[in-house]
C-alpha positions as a Python dict, from the first residue, in 0.01 Angstrom:
ca = {
    (1, 'M'): (0, 0, 0),
    (2, 'P'): (248, -285, 69),
    (3, 'E'): (363, -496, -224),
    (4, 'P'): (181, -831, -258),
    (5, 'R'): (345, -1125, -83),
    (6, 'D'): (340, -1495, -164),
    (7, 'T'): (207, -1557, 185),
    (8, 'A'): (14, -1356, 439),
    (9, 'V'): (-67, -1390, 807),
    (10, 'Y'): (-429, -1477, 881),
    (11, 'T'): (-529, -1166, 1073),
    (12, 'H'): (-814, -1313, 1278),
    (13, 'G'): (-683, -1651, 1392),
    (14, 'H'): (-930, -1900, 1541),
    (15, 'H'): (-1012, -1750, 1879),
    (16, 'E'): (-1361, -1832, 2011),
    (17, 'S'): (-1479, -1482, 1916),
    (18, 'V'): (-1378, -1551, 1555),
    (19, 'L'): (-1540, -1894, 1540),
    (20, 'R'): (-1852, -1739, 1691),
    (21, 'S'): (-1901, -1548, 1366),
    (22, 'H'): (-1770, -1822, 1136),
    (23, 'T'): (-2017, -2080, 1269),
    (24, 'W'): (-2303, -1835, 1207),
    (25, 'R'): (-2234, -1836, 835),
    (26, 'T'): (-2458, -2039, 606),
    (27, 'A'): (-2496, -2084, 233),
    (28, 'A'): (-2809, -1868, 254),
    (29, 'N'): (-2642, -1568, 423),
    (30, 'S'): (-2297, -1604, 266),
    (31, 'A'): (-2330, -1780, -72),
    (32, 'A'): (-2677, -1690, -198),
    (33, 'Y'): (-2528, -1559, -524),
    (34, 'L'): (-2393, -1909, -597),
    (35, 'M'): (-2690, -2123, -493),
    (36, 'P'): (-2900, -2087, -814),
    (37, 'S'): (-2607, -2229, -1015),
    (38, 'L'): (-2576, -2548, -811),
    (39, 'R'): (-2696, -2885, -939),
    (40, 'P'): (-2742, -3208, -738),
    (41, 'H'): (-2452, -3395, -904),
    (42, 'M'): (-2182, -3128, -866),
    (43, 'E'): (-1839, -3176, -709),
    (44, 'I'): (-1740, -2866, -512),
    (45, 'L'): (-1417, -2743, -354),
    (46, 'D'): (-1485, -2508, -61),
    (47, 'I'): (-1166, -2313, 14),
    (48, 'G'): (-1108, -2165, 360),
    (49, 'C'): (-1391, -2373, 500),
    (50, 'G'): (-1322, -2295, 866),
    (51, 'P'): (-1568, -2476, 1095),
    (52, 'G'): (-1757, -2610, 795),
    (53, 'T'): (-2105, -2459, 824),
    (54, 'I'): (-2114, -2331, 465),
    (55, 'T'): (-1945, -2654, 348),
    (56, 'A'): (-2217, -2864, 510),
    (57, 'D'): (-2489, -2652, 351),
    (58, 'L'): (-2328, -2695, 9),
    (59, 'A'): (-2314, -3072, 63),
    (60, 'E'): (-2687, -3077, 134),
    (61, 'L'): (-2747, -2883, -189),
    (62, 'V'): (-2556, -3140, -400),
    (63, 'P'): (-2686, -3472, -258),
    (64, 'D'): (-2564, -3671, -559),
    (65, 'G'): (-2228, -3493, -569),
    (66, 'R'): (-1949, -3429, -323),
    (67, 'V'): (-1796, -3133, -138),
    (68, 'T'): (-1435, -3109, -24),
    (69, 'G'): (-1366, -2844, 238),
    (70, 'V'): (-1007, -2724, 276),
    (71, 'D'): (-836, -2486, 515),
    (72, 'R'): (-476, -2393, 598),
    (73, 'A'): (-540, -2444, 971),
    (74, 'P'): (-553, -2816, 1061),
    (75, 'E'): (-700, -2746, 1404),
    (76, 'V'): (-1022, -2594, 1268),
    (77, 'L'): (-1091, -2896, 1049),
    (78, 'D'): (-1188, -3102, 1352),
    (79, 'R'): (-1473, -2857, 1405),
    (80, 'A'): (-1568, -2889, 1039),
    (81, 'R'): (-1574, -3268, 1053),
    (82, 'A'): (-1791, -3253, 1365),
    (83, 'T'): (-2029, -3013, 1187),
    (84, 'A'): (-2070, -3252, 893),
    (85, 'A'): (-2101, -3559, 1115),
    (86, 'G'): (-2362, -3390, 1331),
    (87, 'R'): (-2574, -3334, 1021),
    (88, 'G'): (-2529, -3691, 900),
    (89, 'L'): (-2356, -3592, 577),
    (90, 'A'): (-2168, -3865, 392),
    (91, 'N'): (-2078, -3666, 79),
    (92, 'V'): (-1824, -3429, 236),
    (93, 'D'): (-1457, -3455, 330),
    (94, 'F'): (-1192, -3217, 459),
    (95, 'A'): (-820, -3159, 403),
    (96, 'V'): (-543, -2911, 469),
    (97, 'A'): (-464, -2698, 164),
    (98, 'D'): (-323, -2363, 51),
    (99, 'V'): (-531, -2178, -208),
    (100, 'Q'): (-212, -2050, -373),
    (101, 'A'): (-85, -2406, -433),
    (102, 'L'): (-377, -2650, -446),
    (103, 'D'): (-283, -3017, -444),
    (104, 'Y'): (-546, -3120, -698),
    (105, 'P'): (-515, -3203, -1069),
    (106, 'D'): (-636, -2968, -1339),
    (107, 'N'): (-1009, -2975, -1417),
    (108, 'T'): (-1114, -3161, -1101),
    (109, 'F'): (-1419, -2973, -966),
    (110, 'C'): (-1746, -2839, -1102),
    (111, 'V'): (-1737, -2545, -860),
    (112, 'V'): (-1455, -2385, -662),
    (113, 'H'): (-1586, -2157, -387),
    (114, 'A'): (-1411, -1923, -142),
    (115, 'H'): (-1580, -1702, 116),
    (116, 'Q'): (-1379, -1437, 303),
    (117, 'V'): (-1048, -1586, 185),
    (118, 'L'): (-882, -1360, -72),
    (119, 'Q'): (-866, -1066, 169),
    (120, 'H'): (-617, -1273, 372),
    (121, 'V'): (-405, -1401, 80),
    (122, 'G'): (-70, -1252, -13),
    (123, 'D'): (-126, -1296, -388),
    (124, 'P'): (-500, -1314, -465),
    (125, 'V'): (-444, -1323, -841),
    (126, 'R'): (-227, -1632, -804),
    (127, 'A'): (-498, -1783, -583),
    (128, 'L'): (-761, -1720, -849),
    (129, 'R'): (-538, -1878, -1113),
    (130, 'E'): (-519, -2189, -897),
    (131, 'M'): (-895, -2189, -851),
    (132, 'K'): (-937, -2157, -1228),
    (133, 'R'): (-688, -2440, -1286),
    (134, 'V'): (-869, -2697, -1074),
    (135, 'V'): (-1221, -2615, -1198),
    (136, 'R'): (-1348, -2801, -1503),
    (137, 'P'): (-1417, -2629, -1835),
    (138, 'G'): (-1765, -2483, -1808),
    (139, 'G'): (-1734, -2489, -1429),
    (140, 'I'): (-1766, -2203, -1182),
    (141, 'V'): (-1524, -2005, -967),
    (142, 'A'): (-1726, -1829, -698),
    (143, 'V'): (-1571, -1580, -456),
    (144, 'R'): (-1719, -1348, -194),
    (145, 'D'): (-1519, -1107, 21),
    (146, 'A'): (-1591, -823, 258),
    (147, 'D'): (-1488, -466, 187),
    (148, 'Y'): (-1392, -302, 516),
    (149, 'A'): (-1369, 54, 386),
    (150, 'A'): (-1732, 21, 271),
    (151, 'M'): (-1861, -92, 610),
    (152, 'T'): (-2104, 162, 747),
    (153, 'W'): (-2288, 217, 1071),
    (154, 'Y'): (-2515, 446, 1265),
    (155, 'P'): (-2490, 640, 1485),
    (156, 'E'): (-2153, 791, 1405),
    (157, 'S'): (-1876, 681, 1639),
    (158, 'E'): (-1522, 816, 1659),
    (159, 'G'): (-1430, 498, 1842),
    (160, 'L'): (-1548, 278, 1554),
    (161, 'D'): (-1374, 509, 1307),
    (162, 'A'): (-1053, 448, 1499),
    (163, 'W'): (-1122, 72, 1510),
    (164, 'L'): (-1170, 55, 1132),
    (165, 'D'): (-852, 251, 1065),
    (166, 'L'): (-660, 21, 1299),
    (167, 'Y'): (-801, -297, 1150),
    (168, 'R'): (-714, -196, 794),
    (169, 'R'): (-357, -105, 897),
    (170, 'V'): (-306, -436, 1078),
    (171, 'A'): (-450, -643, 793),
    (172, 'R'): (-229, -474, 533),
    (173, 'A'): (79, -508, 751),
    (174, 'N'): (4, -882, 759),
    (175, 'G'): (10, -896, 379),
    (176, 'G'): (-367, -896, 318),
    (177, 'E'): (-611, -656, 155),
    (178, 'P'): (-908, -571, 379),
    (179, 'D'): (-1091, -389, 98),
    (180, 'A'): (-1095, -702, -117),
    (181, 'G'): (-1462, -689, -215),
    (182, 'R'): (-1422, -405, -465),
    (183, 'R'): (-1115, -567, -618),
    (184, 'L'): (-1253, -915, -694),
    (185, 'K'): (-1353, -843, -1053),
    (186, 'A'): (-1017, -683, -1134),
    (187, 'W'): (-827, -971, -972),
    (188, 'A'): (-1034, -1224, -1167),
    (189, 'Q'): (-956, -1043, -1493),
    (190, 'Q'): (-584, -1042, -1408),
    (191, 'A'): (-609, -1419, -1339),
    (192, 'G'): (-736, -1477, -1693),
    (193, 'L'): (-1103, -1532, -1611),
    (194, 'T'): (-1328, -1376, -1872),
    (195, 'D'): (-1693, -1475, -1813),
    (196, 'I'): (-1739, -1278, -1489),
    (197, 'T'): (-2060, -1171, -1318),
    (198, 'A'): (-1985, -922, -1040),
    (199, 'T'): (-2245, -849, -773),
    (200, 'S'): (-2260, -743, -410),
    (201, 'G'): (-2435, -855, -95),
    (202, 'T'): (-2464, -733, 261),
    (203, 'W'): (-2496, -847, 619),
    (204, 'T'): (-2696, -603, 830),
    (205, 'F'): (-2721, -602, 1209),
    (206, 'T'): (-2985, -387, 1372),
    (207, 'T'): (-3215, -581, 1610),
    (208, 'P'): (-3118, -586, 1980),
    (209, 'E'): (-3006, -948, 1946),
    (210, 'E'): (-2804, -881, 1630),
    (211, 'R'): (-2639, -573, 1780),
    (212, 'A'): (-2545, -757, 2098),
    (213, 'W'): (-2400, -1050, 1904),
    (214, 'W'): (-2207, -848, 1645),
    (215, 'S'): (-2070, -589, 1887),
    (216, 'G'): (-1981, -851, 2146),
    (217, 'L'): (-1779, -1071, 1915),
    (218, 'W'): (-1588, -772, 1775),
    (219, 'A'): (-1521, -634, 2123),
    (220, 'D'): (-1386, -973, 2230),
    (221, 'R'): (-1188, -1015, 1908),
    (222, 'T'): (-1031, -672, 1956),
    (223, 'L'): (-902, -768, 2299),
    (224, 'A'): (-820, -1139, 2286),
    (225, 'S'): (-775, -1280, 1934),
    (226, 'A'): (-476, -1319, 1705),
    (227, 'Y'): (-577, -983, 1558),
    (228, 'A'): (-522, -819, 1899),
    (229, 'D'): (-182, -985, 1934),
    (230, 'L'): (-78, -873, 1585),
    (231, 'A'): (-193, -518, 1655),
    (232, 'R'): (25, -505, 1968),
    (233, 'L'): (329, -684, 1825),
    (234, 'G'): (324, -473, 1509),
    (235, 'G'): (320, -152, 1709),
    (236, 'H'): (-18, -51, 1566),
    (237, 'A'): (-197, -17, 1901),
    (238, 'D'): (-132, -50, 2272),
    (239, 'D'): (-359, -208, 2532),
    (240, 'G'): (-531, 123, 2600),
    (241, 'E'): (-618, 176, 2236),
    (242, 'L'): (-750, -177, 2202),
    (243, 'R'): (-964, -136, 2515),
    (244, 'A'): (-1101, 189, 2373),
    (245, 'A'): (-1194, 19, 2047),
    (246, 'A'): (-1364, -267, 2232),
    (247, 'E'): (-1557, -20, 2444),
    (248, 'A'): (-1670, 165, 2131),
    (249, 'W'): (-1809, -162, 2000),
    (250, 'R'): (-1992, -235, 2323),
    (251, 'E'): (-2133, 117, 2341),
    (252, 'W'): (-2263, 94, 1983),
    (253, 'G'): (-2424, -239, 2067),
    (254, 'T'): (-2640, -75, 2336),
    (255, 'R'): (-2784, 189, 2101),
    (256, 'E'): (-3150, 130, 2020),
    (257, 'D'): (-3099, 315, 1690),
    (258, 'G'): (-2784, 115, 1608),
    (259, 'W'): (-2739, -16, 1253),
    (260, 'F'): (-2434, -181, 1096),
    (261, 'S'): (-2390, -306, 740),
    (262, 'V'): (-2107, -511, 592),
    (263, 'L'): (-2071, -486, 214),
    (264, 'H'): (-1935, -787, 23),
    (265, 'G'): (-1814, -806, -332),
    (266, 'E'): (-1908, -1125, -520),
    (267, 'I'): (-1790, -1277, -844),
    (268, 'L'): (-1928, -1575, -1031),
    (269, 'C'): (-1686, -1677, -1308),
    (270, 'R'): (-1750, -1952, -1559),
    (271, 'K'): (-1438, -2116, -1700),
    (272, 'E'): (-1429, -2132, -2079),
    (273, 'A'): (-1523, -2473, -2215),
}
């Protein structure tokens, strides 16, 4: 495995096929493990907010508090602001930030949340130390990340096997860790967090509509996103191999018996008072 880097390349980029999945995410399907801990007055930092759908949900759950959504990509924050404005939310704001060097004082937030972020970070332990630094004593660091090696599907597909192998190679060459979910607890311990509850959650796609949506966005992402460009430029795959992977996705999506599950690791860490 490559040595950790201070920085990493975001493997997916913000192609339409990527935002198609990001805008589907909600607090209910992506942060359910955190929701019971929220209180109306809380101040929350949502790291890697993307188009802001989870951020907006969190803002609705803390009507007497405030949510700040941050992302390294300034261009996606316009989408996030539009999401919040469209829902009439006045207790949310957005800013550009790097999770490995947050521009906030110590002990600022009640909750610091990150969904699908640490898998793309060069030094996830450093990122967790920063999250711990800016959360108040007694506050919560909440992180959820996918674990690509634990993704599973039916029926078996050599094409999807090849896709998964390619994706993991590209992500690691970019400085990330695609199997982040299983590592979250260990990373949190290395960051000095002690009160850690580790759980897991899944997304499952099996209805005709779910299969069409999930397979279609991954087929498009495999051919036209930043991930596709990085696969080519890094010498990991040529156009023919990418087309074959996309076709494997589309073929799986047509299967009436098709089933796909994405495992996520989750940690809920309370900072010592």
